[in-house]
Amino acid sequence: MKRITFPFILAVHSYLKFSVSADSKLFYFGIYGRDRSDEVFNGSINNFLPKFNVKPQITGWGHTQFGKFVNLEPEDMIREAALAALTKSELEPQDIEGIFIGHFNGGFLKQDFSASLAALAVPEFRHVPAVRLENACATGSAAVWAALDAVESGRVNRVLVLGFEKMNTLPSVEIGETLLRCSYVREEGNTAGGFAGVFGTIASEYFERFGDQSDALAMIAAKNHKNGTENPFAHLRKDFSFEFCRHASEKNPVVAPPLKRSDCSMVSDGAAALVIENLSSRSLKGPSIGWKSRAQVNDFLPLSRRDKTCFTGAAKAWKKALSQAEMKLEDLDFVETHDCFTIAELLEYEAMGLAEQGKGAQVIEEGMTTKDGSLPVNPSGGLKSKGHPIGATGVSMHVMAAMQLSGEAQGMQIGKAVTGAVFNMGGAAVANYVSILETR
């Protein structure tokens, strides 16, 4: 087999616009073989390759009210979120060079091919390239990641990320069946209670190993509902007491033992949007919000292949993101985490490093994650209060973080926050995304 020549490598590199980075090093591994990668990477080739130092930043955001909106069309939600984001960034639709749409769908809407809806919502987007991303409940973050990759590559300067979902189109039973497609259907597709049943299984095993955690779960629910009263976009702005969340009742029935209704996020409709652009693309007023690091780590889909009581992929994503940012958890001012169920937030405390496995309850019992605690978690109210329109969630979490870091979170504001993190997951901690954001 002939060895590929050096000029050919340069030509391919230029064509693909690969930068000198860890990812591009993998490209050279593939061509030369691992035994010669360092020779190529560290040699004179660096004198010829294009170098990019692109720093993506969030310059605008938009967010619709989350809730149950039977008569609201997807185009209406998209238009509202998109135009608000453009207004915030002081841009016009024609300034956008790419659109990245997060939309799970899975059967909620008969209409698929949802990337095409952006142009119907905002006609000026008619000829702007648009693509749809899907990654279960992390669909929004998948869209954010694709947008960041496009900007960092140097291919585009300004992009719009849109996440949306219209879930209240089906009867409750069918909604549960649709969401179960984010589990391993072969083994978990008939789980009673839908996805709540999947997390009920996780909670049951955790309780068996580490004791009854009902008090801790009720404290998490009460905390997030209290925080959500200050969020103007939240689906449910109501302060539920610990006592209400702790005990099953007619208004708070058991949904999937040991989980009650107060342990579950809501079925919501809504949209959120971000404008992301190259830091050097134009002069901006005031500070910018950018990524200090970001990480995605996946894990096995079937729960049977892993320890249900430990979010291993999430823990690895957190460790990777903090390492890349050269930060410790205590350096963060707040975290927006994926509390699709209260047991999820409890396990995420352990995954991010606030407690050892089995001791997550101590975190909420000691008040560490309340708004006035050492590391406020979900000052927005989280998915529990804000709602969980699948495709919008990851984008929404980044919007909430941007509002905090810009000092514009109003009643949700955590002091003068300058660093924060977002954890968004797809499935039961299968696709795990961590963003560490900062004010620049």
PDB file of N, CA, C and O in Angstrom, residues 217-223 225-226 238-247 252 262:
ATOM      1  N   LEU A 217     -35.781  13.918  48.360  1.00  0.00           N
ATOM      2  CA  LEU A 217     -36.468  14.194  47.097  1.00  0.00           C
ATOM      3  C   LEU A 217     -37.517  15.285  47.282  1.00  0.00           C
ATOM      4  O   LEU A 217     -37.677  16.159  46.420  1.00  0.00           O
ATOM      5  N   ALA A 218     -38.215  15.263  48.406  1.00  0.00           N
ATOM      6  CA  ALA A 218     -39.214  16.299  48.675  1.00  0.00           C
ATOM      7  C   ALA A 218     -38.552  17.661  48.855  1.00  0.00           C
ATOM      8  O   ALA A 218     -39.099  18.692  48.432  1.00  0.00           O
ATOM      9  N   MET A 219     -37.388  17.683  49.472  1.00  0.00           N
ATOM     10  CA  MET A 219     -36.661  18.945  49.657  1.00  0.00           C
ATOM     11  C   MET A 219     -36.213  19.504  48.314  1.00  0.00           C
ATOM     12  O   MET A 219     -36.256  20.720  48.084  1.00  0.00           O
ATOM     13  N   ILE A 220     -35.766  18.636  47.415  1.00  0.00           N
ATOM     14  CA  ILE A 220     -35.359  19.075  46.073  1.00  0.00           C
ATOM     15  C   ILE A 220     -36.555  19.655  45.324  1.00  0.00           C
ATOM     16  O   ILE A 220     -36.476  20.725  44.703  1.00  0.00           O
ATOM     17  N   ALA A 221     -37.692  18.953  45.369  1.00  0.00           N
ATOM     18  CA  ALA A 221     -38.898  19.435  44.690  1.00  0.00           C
ATOM     19  C   ALA A 221     -39.335  20.788  45.243  1.00  0.00           C
ATOM     20  O   ALA A 221     -39.631  21.716  44.474  1.00  0.00           O
ATOM     21  N   ALA A 222     -39.354  20.908  46.566  1.00  0.00           N
ATOM     22  CA  ALA A 222     -39.781  22.165  47.189  1.00  0.00           C
ATOM     23  C   ALA A 222     -38.830  23.301  46.835  1.00  0.00           C
ATOM     24  O   ALA A 222     -39.266  24.434  46.560  1.00  0.00           O
ATOM     25  N   LYS A 223     -37.533  23.019  46.838  1.00  0.00           N
ATOM     26  CA  LYS A 223     -36.529  24.035  46.479  1.00  0.00           C
ATOM     27  C   LYS A 223     -36.774  24.559  45.061  1.00  0.00           C
ATOM     28  O   LYS A 223     -36.800  25.783  44.824  1.00  0.00           O
ATOM     29  N   HIS A 225     -39.439  24.347  43.127  1.00  0.00           N
ATOM     30  CA  HIS A 225     -40.704  25.062  42.951  1.00  0.00           C
ATOM     31  C   HIS A 225     -40.636  26.462  43.556  1.00  0.00           C
ATOM     32  O   HIS A 225     -41.178  27.411  42.992  1.00  0.00           O
ATOM     33  N   LYS A 226     -39.967  26.603  44.680  1.00  0.00           N
ATOM     34  CA  LYS A 226     -39.795  27.940  45.268  1.00  0.00           C
ATOM     35  C   LYS A 226     -38.986  28.826  44.330  1.00  0.00           C
ATOM     36  O   LYS A 226     -39.344  29.995  44.092  1.00  0.00           O
ATOM     37  N   LYS A 238     -45.547  28.068  41.255  1.00  0.00           N
ATOM     38  CA  LYS A 238     -46.265  27.856  42.509  1.00  0.00           C
ATOM     39  C   LYS A 238     -45.327  27.251  43.538  1.00  0.00           C
ATOM     40  O   LYS A 238     -44.609  26.300  43.250  1.00  0.00           O
ATOM     41  N   ASP A 239     -45.340  27.811  44.739  1.00  0.00           N
ATOM     42  CA  ASP A 239     -44.462  27.373  45.823  1.00  0.00           C
ATOM     43  C   ASP A 239     -45.130  26.225  46.583  1.00  0.00           C
ATOM     44  O   ASP A 239     -46.078  26.438  47.330  1.00  0.00           O
ATOM     45  N   PHE A 240     -44.633  24.998  46.337  1.00  0.00           N
ATOM     46  CA  PHE A 240     -45.148  23.837  47.051  1.00  0.00           C
ATOM     47  C   PHE A 240     -44.277  23.572  48.274  1.00  0.00           C
ATOM     48  O   PHE A 240     -43.043  23.559  48.183  1.00  0.00           O
ATOM     49  N   SER A 241     -44.913  23.337  49.383  1.00  0.00           N
ATOM     50  CA  SER A 241     -44.173  23.115  50.627  1.00  0.00           C
ATOM     51  C   SER A 241     -43.510  21.745  50.652  1.00  0.00           C
ATOM     52  O   SER A 241     -43.875  20.841  49.885  1.00  0.00           O
ATOM     53  N   PHE A 242     -42.575  21.596  51.559  1.00  0.00           N
ATOM     54  CA  PHE A 242     -41.940  20.295  51.776  1.00  0.00           C
ATOM     55  C   PHE A 242     -42.990  19.256  52.154  1.00  0.00           C
ATOM     56  O   PHE A 242     -42.972  18.131  51.646  1.00  0.00           O
ATOM     57  N   GLU A 243     -43.921  19.624  53.002  1.00  0.00           N
ATOM     58  CA  GLU A 243     -44.942  18.676  53.454  1.00  0.00           C
ATOM     59  C   GLU A 243     -45.791  18.193  52.280  1.00  0.00           C
ATOM     60  O   GLU A 243     -46.112  17.005  52.181  1.00  0.00           O
ATOM     61  N   PHE A 244     -46.165  19.096  51.397  1.00  0.00           N
ATOM     62  CA  PHE A 244     -46.953  18.701  50.225  1.00  0.00           C
ATOM     63  C   PHE A 244     -46.162  17.728  49.357  1.00  0.00           C
ATOM     64  O   PHE A 244     -46.695  16.706  48.898  1.00  0.00           O
ATOM     65  N   CYS A 245     -44.889  18.045  49.105  1.00  0.00           N
ATOM     66  CA  CYS A 245     -44.056  17.214  48.240  1.00  0.00           C
ATOM     67  C   CYS A 245     -43.680  15.880  48.893  1.00  0.00           C
ATOM     68  O   CYS A 245     -43.434  14.889  48.195  1.00  0.00           O
ATOM     69  N   ARG A 246     -43.664  15.862  50.216  1.00  0.00           N
ATOM     70  CA  ARG A 246     -43.210  14.658  50.923  1.00  0.00           C
ATOM     71  C   ARG A 246     -44.262  13.562  50.963  1.00  0.00           C
ATOM     72  O   ARG A 246     -43.937  12.368  50.930  1.00  0.00           O
ATOM     73  N   HIS A 247     -45.523  13.936  51.024  1.00  0.00           N
ATOM     74  CA  HIS A 247     -46.570  12.946  51.265  1.00  0.00           C
ATOM     75  C   HIS A 247     -47.504  12.796  50.062  1.00  0.00           C
ATOM     76  O   HIS A 247     -47.911  13.783  49.450  1.00  0.00           O
ATOM     77  N   ASN A 252     -51.309  14.947  44.922  1.00  0.00           N
ATOM     78  CA  ASN A 252     -49.921  14.555  44.706  1.00  0.00           C
ATOM     79  C   ASN A 252     -49.808  13.025  44.765  1.00  0.00           C
ATOM     80  O   ASN A 252     -49.171  12.465  45.658  1.00  0.00           O
ATOM     81  N   SER A 262     -45.098  15.199  42.386  1.00  0.00           N
ATOM     82  CA  SER A 262     -44.194  16.313  42.711  1.00  0.00           C
ATOM     83  C   SER A 262     -42.735  15.992  42.417  1.00  0.00           C
ATOM     84  O   SER A 262     -41.885  16.872  42.481  1.00  0.00           O
TER      85      SER A 262
END
